[in-house]
CSV table of C-alpha atoms in Angstrom, one decimal:
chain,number,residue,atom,x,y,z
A,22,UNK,CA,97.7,130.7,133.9
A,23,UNK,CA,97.4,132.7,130.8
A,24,UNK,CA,94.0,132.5,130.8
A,25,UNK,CA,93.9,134.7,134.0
A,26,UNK,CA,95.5,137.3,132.8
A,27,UNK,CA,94.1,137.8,129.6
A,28,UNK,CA,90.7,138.2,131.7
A,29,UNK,CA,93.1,140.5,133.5
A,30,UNK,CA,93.9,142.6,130.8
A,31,UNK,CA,90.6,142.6,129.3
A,32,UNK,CA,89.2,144.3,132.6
A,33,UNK,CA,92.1,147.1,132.3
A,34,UNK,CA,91.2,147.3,128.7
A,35,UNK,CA,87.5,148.0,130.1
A,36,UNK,CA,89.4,150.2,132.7
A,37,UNK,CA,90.4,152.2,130.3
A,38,UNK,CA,87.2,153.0,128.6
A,39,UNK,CA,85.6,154.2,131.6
A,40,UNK,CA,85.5,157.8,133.7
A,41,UNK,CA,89.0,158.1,135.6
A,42,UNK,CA,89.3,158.0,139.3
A,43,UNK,CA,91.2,158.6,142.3
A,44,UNK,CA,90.5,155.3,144.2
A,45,UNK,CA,90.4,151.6,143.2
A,46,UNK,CA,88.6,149.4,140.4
A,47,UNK,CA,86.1,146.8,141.8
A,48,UNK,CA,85.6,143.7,140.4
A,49,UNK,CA,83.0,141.4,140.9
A,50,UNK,CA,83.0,138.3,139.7
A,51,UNK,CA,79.1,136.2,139.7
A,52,UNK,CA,77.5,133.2,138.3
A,53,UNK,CA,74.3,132.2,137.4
A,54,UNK,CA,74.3,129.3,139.7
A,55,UNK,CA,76.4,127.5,141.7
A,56,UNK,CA,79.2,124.9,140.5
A,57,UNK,CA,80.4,127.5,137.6
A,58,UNK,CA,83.7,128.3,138.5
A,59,UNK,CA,83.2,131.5,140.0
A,60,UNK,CA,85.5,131.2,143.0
A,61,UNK,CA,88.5,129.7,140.9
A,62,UNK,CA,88.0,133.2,138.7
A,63,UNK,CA,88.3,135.2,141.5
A,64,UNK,CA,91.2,133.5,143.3
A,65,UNK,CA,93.6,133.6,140.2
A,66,UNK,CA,92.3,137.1,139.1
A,67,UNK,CA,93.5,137.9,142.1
A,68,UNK,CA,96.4,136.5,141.9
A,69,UNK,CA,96.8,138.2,138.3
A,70,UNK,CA,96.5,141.2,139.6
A,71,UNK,CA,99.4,141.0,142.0
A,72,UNK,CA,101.3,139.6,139.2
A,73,UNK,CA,101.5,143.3,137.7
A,74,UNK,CA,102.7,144.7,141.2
A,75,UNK,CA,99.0,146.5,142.1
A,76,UNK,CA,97.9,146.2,146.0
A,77,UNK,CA,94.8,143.8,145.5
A,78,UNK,CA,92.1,143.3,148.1
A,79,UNK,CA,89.6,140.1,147.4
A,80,UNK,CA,86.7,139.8,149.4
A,81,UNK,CA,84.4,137.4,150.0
A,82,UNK,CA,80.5,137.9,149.9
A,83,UNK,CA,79.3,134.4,149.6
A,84,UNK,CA,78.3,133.3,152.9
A,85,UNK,CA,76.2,130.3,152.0
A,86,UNK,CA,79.3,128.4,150.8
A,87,UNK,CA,82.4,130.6,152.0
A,88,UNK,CA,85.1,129.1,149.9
A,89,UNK,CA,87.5,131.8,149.1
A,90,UNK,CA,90.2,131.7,152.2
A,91,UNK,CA,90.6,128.3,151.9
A,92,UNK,CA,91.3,128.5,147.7
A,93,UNK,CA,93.9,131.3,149.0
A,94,UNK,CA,95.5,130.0,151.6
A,95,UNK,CA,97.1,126.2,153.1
A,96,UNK,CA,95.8,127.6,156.9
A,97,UNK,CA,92.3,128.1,158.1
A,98,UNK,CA,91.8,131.7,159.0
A,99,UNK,CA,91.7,132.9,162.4
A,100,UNK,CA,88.1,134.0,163.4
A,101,UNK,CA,87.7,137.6,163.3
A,102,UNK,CA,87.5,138.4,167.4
A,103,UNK,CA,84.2,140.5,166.7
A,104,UNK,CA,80.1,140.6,166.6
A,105,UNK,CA,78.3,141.8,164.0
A,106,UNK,CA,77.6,145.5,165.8
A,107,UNK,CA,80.8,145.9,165.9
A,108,UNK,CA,81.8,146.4,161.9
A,109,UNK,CA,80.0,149.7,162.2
A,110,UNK,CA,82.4,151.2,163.6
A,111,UNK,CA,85.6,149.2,163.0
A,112,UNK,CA,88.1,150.9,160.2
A,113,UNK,CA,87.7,148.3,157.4
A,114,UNK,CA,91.7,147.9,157.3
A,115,UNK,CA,91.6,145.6,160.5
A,116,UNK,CA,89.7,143.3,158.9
A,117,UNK,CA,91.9,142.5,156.3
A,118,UNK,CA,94.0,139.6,156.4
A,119,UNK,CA,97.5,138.6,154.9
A,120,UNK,CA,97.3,136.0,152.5
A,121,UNK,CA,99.8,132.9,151.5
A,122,UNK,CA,100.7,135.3,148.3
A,123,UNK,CA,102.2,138.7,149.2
A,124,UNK,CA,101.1,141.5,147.6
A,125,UNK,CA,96.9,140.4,148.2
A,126,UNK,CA,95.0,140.7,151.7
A,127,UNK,CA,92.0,139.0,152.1
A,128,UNK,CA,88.7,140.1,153.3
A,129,UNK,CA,85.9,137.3,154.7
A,130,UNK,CA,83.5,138.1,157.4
A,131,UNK,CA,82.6,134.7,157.5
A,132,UNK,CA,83.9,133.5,160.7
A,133,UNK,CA,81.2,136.8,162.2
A,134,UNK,CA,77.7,135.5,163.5
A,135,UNK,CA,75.1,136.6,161.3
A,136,UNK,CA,72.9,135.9,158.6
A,137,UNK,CA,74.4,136.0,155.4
A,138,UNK,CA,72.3,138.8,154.5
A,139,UNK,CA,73.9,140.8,157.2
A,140,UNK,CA,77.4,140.0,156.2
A,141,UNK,CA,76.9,140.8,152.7
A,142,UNK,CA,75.5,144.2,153.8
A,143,UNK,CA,77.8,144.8,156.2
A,144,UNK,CA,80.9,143.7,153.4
A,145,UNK,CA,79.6,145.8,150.6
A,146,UNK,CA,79.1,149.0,153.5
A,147,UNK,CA,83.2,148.9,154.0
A,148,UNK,CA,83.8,148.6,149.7
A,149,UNK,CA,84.1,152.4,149.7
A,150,UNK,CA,86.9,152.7,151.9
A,151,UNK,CA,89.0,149.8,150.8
A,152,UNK,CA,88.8,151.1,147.6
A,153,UNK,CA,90.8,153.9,149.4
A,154,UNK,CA,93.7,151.8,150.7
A,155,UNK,CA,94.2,149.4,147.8
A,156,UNK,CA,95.1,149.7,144.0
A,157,UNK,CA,92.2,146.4,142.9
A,158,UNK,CA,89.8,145.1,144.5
A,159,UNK,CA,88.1,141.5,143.4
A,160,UNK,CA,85.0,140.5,145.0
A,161,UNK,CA,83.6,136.6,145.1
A,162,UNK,CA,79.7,136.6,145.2
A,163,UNK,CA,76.9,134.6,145.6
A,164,UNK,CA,75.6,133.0,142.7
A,165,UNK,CA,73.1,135.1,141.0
A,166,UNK,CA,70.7,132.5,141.0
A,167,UNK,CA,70.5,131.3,144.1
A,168,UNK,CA,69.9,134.2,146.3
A,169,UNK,CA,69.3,138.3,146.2
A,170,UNK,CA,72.2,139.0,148.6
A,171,UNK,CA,74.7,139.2,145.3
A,172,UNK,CA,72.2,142.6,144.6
A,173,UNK,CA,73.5,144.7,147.6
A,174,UNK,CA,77.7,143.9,146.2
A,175,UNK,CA,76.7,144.6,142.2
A,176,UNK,CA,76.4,148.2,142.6
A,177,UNK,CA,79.5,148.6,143.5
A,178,UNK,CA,81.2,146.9,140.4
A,179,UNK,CA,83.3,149.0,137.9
A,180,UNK,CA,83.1,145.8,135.8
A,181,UNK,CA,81.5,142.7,136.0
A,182,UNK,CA,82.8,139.2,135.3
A,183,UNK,CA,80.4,136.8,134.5
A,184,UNK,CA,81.4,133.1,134.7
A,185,UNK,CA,79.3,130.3,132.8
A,186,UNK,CA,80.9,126.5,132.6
A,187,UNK,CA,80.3,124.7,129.3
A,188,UNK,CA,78.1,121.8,129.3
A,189,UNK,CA,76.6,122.9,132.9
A,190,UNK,CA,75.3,126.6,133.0
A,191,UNK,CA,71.7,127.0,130.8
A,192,UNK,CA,72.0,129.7,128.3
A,193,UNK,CA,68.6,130.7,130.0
A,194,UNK,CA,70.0,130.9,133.2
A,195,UNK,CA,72.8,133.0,131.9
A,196,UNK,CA,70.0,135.1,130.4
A,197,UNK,CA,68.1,135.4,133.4
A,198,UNK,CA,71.1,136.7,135.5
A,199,UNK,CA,72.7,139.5,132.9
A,200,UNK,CA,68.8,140.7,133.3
A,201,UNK,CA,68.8,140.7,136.9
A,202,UNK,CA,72.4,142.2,137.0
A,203,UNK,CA,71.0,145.2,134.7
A,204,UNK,CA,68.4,145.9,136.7
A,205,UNK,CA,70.7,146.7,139.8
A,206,UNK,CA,74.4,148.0,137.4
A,207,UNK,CA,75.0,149.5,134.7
A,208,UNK,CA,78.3,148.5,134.5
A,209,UNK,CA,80.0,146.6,131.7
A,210,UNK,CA,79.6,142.7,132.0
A,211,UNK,CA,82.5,140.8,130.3
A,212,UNK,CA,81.6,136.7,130.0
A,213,UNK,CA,84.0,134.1,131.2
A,214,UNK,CA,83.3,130.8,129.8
A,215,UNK,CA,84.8,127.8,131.7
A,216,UNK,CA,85.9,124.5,130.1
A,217,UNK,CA,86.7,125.1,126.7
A,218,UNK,CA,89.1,122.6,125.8
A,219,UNK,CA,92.3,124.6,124.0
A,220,UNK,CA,94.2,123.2,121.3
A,221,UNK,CA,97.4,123.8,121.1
A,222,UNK,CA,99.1,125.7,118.8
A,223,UNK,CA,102.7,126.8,116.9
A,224,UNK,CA,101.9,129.9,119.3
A,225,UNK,CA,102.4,127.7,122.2
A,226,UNK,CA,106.4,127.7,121.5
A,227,UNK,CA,106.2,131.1,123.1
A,228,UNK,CA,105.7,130.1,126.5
A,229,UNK,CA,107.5,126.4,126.1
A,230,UNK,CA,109.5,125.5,129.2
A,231,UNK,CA,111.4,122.9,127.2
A,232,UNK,CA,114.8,123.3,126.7
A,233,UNK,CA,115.8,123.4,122.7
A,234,UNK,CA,118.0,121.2,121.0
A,235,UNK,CA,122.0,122.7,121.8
A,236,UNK,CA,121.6,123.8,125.0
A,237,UNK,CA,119.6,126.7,127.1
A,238,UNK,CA,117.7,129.5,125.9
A,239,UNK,CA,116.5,132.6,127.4
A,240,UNK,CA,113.8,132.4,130.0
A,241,UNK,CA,110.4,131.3,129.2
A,242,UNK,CA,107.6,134.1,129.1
A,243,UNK,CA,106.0,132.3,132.1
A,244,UNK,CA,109.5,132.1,134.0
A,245,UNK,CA,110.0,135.6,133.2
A,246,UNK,CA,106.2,136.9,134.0
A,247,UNK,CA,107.1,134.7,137.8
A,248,UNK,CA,110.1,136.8,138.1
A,249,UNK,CA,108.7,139.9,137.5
A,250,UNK,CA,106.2,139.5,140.3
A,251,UNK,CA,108.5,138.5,142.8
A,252,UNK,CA,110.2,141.7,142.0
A,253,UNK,CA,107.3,143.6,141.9
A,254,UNK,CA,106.2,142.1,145.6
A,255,UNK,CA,109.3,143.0,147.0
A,256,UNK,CA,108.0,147.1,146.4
A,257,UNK,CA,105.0,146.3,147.5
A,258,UNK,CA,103.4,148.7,150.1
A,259,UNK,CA,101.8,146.9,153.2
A,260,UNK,CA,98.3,147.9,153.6
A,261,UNK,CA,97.0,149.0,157.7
């Protein structure tokens, strides 16, 4: 929806701000607790991203309540066909995985025994060189809350999405995390609040799929933002 990609293009507004360089932004996306929204975010920021033709990786890191592959895709995924030794010496792009939306590869451990602990280190190890082979990356974390693990993904973070739901997340709680998060990054922390009930507006008309009075009009901005994706996918680069 819209509401994705203005968070979309308030992170490349942030982008813009920060010191160039020659390798992928990383996005994490975190929430106080659990229940905020958080993995929604991350699936259609993902999804944003692709929009604009950029190669995006998302990765999950919660391994507590793994929900990501199944938010991305109508299929389970196939178990990864490897232990937990081996990811120290596998190249990172074989454990990506095509997605139900071309354009975005997944990465989730969570089909790997191991402690969640161990998967979140072992995820955040192969950030660097993912960064290498993509033009985006978003990651899905923990929530901060609930466990440390979130602390080993944060530093990598050129920005930080914080997600809060209305009427559910504590503004201490929310106040508790940003401290915990600057004690670990200092990168910039943009706030998503979830639930906000929008009015509509005489703005709306802009992206109206009704047909006028008299007959057709051009495209809609939404029909012509789908179109331009597909186009863009159709350039896209496979990845491995």
């Amino acid at each position: 929806s819209d509401s994705y990609r203005t968070v979309r293009n308030l992170i490349g507004f942030v982008h813009n701000t920060l010191e160039p360089v020659n390798r992928a932004r990383v996005t994490v996306v975190v929430s106080p607790g659990p229940g905020d929204g958080k993995t929604s975010l991350a699936t259609n920021l993902a999804a944003a991203f692709v929009e604009t033709g950029q190669r995006t990786i998302v990765m999950n890191t919660d391994f507590r309540r793994p929900r990501l592959a199944k938010a991305i895709n109508a299929q389970p995924q196939l178990p990864h066909p490897y232990t937990l030794g081996d990811l120290e010496v596998l190249d990172p792009k074989t454990l990506l995985s095509r997605s139900d939306h071309p354009g975005m590869l997944l990465m989730d451990l969570a089909s790997i025994e191991g402690s969640a602990g161990e998967l979140v280190r072992a995820s955040a190890n192969m950030v660097p060189a993912l960064t290498t082979v993509s033009d985006t990356i978003v990651i899905d974390t923990s929530p901060v809350g609930a466990t440390a693990e979130v602390l080993d993904i944060v530093p990598h973070a050129d920005v930080i999405v914080m997600v809060v739901r209305l009427g559910h997340t504590s503004i201490a709680g929310a106040r508790r995390a940003i401290t915990v998060l600057r004690d670990v990054s200092d990168a910039p922390i943009l706030l998503v609040v979830n639930s906000v009930k929008r009015e509509r507006s005489v703005y709306d008309e802009y992206t109206d799929e009704r047909t006028p009075p008299g007959g057709s009009s051009r495209p809609s901005l939404r029909k012509r933002i789908l179109h331009g994706r597909r186009a863009a996918e159709e350039h896209l680069e496979p990845i491995g």
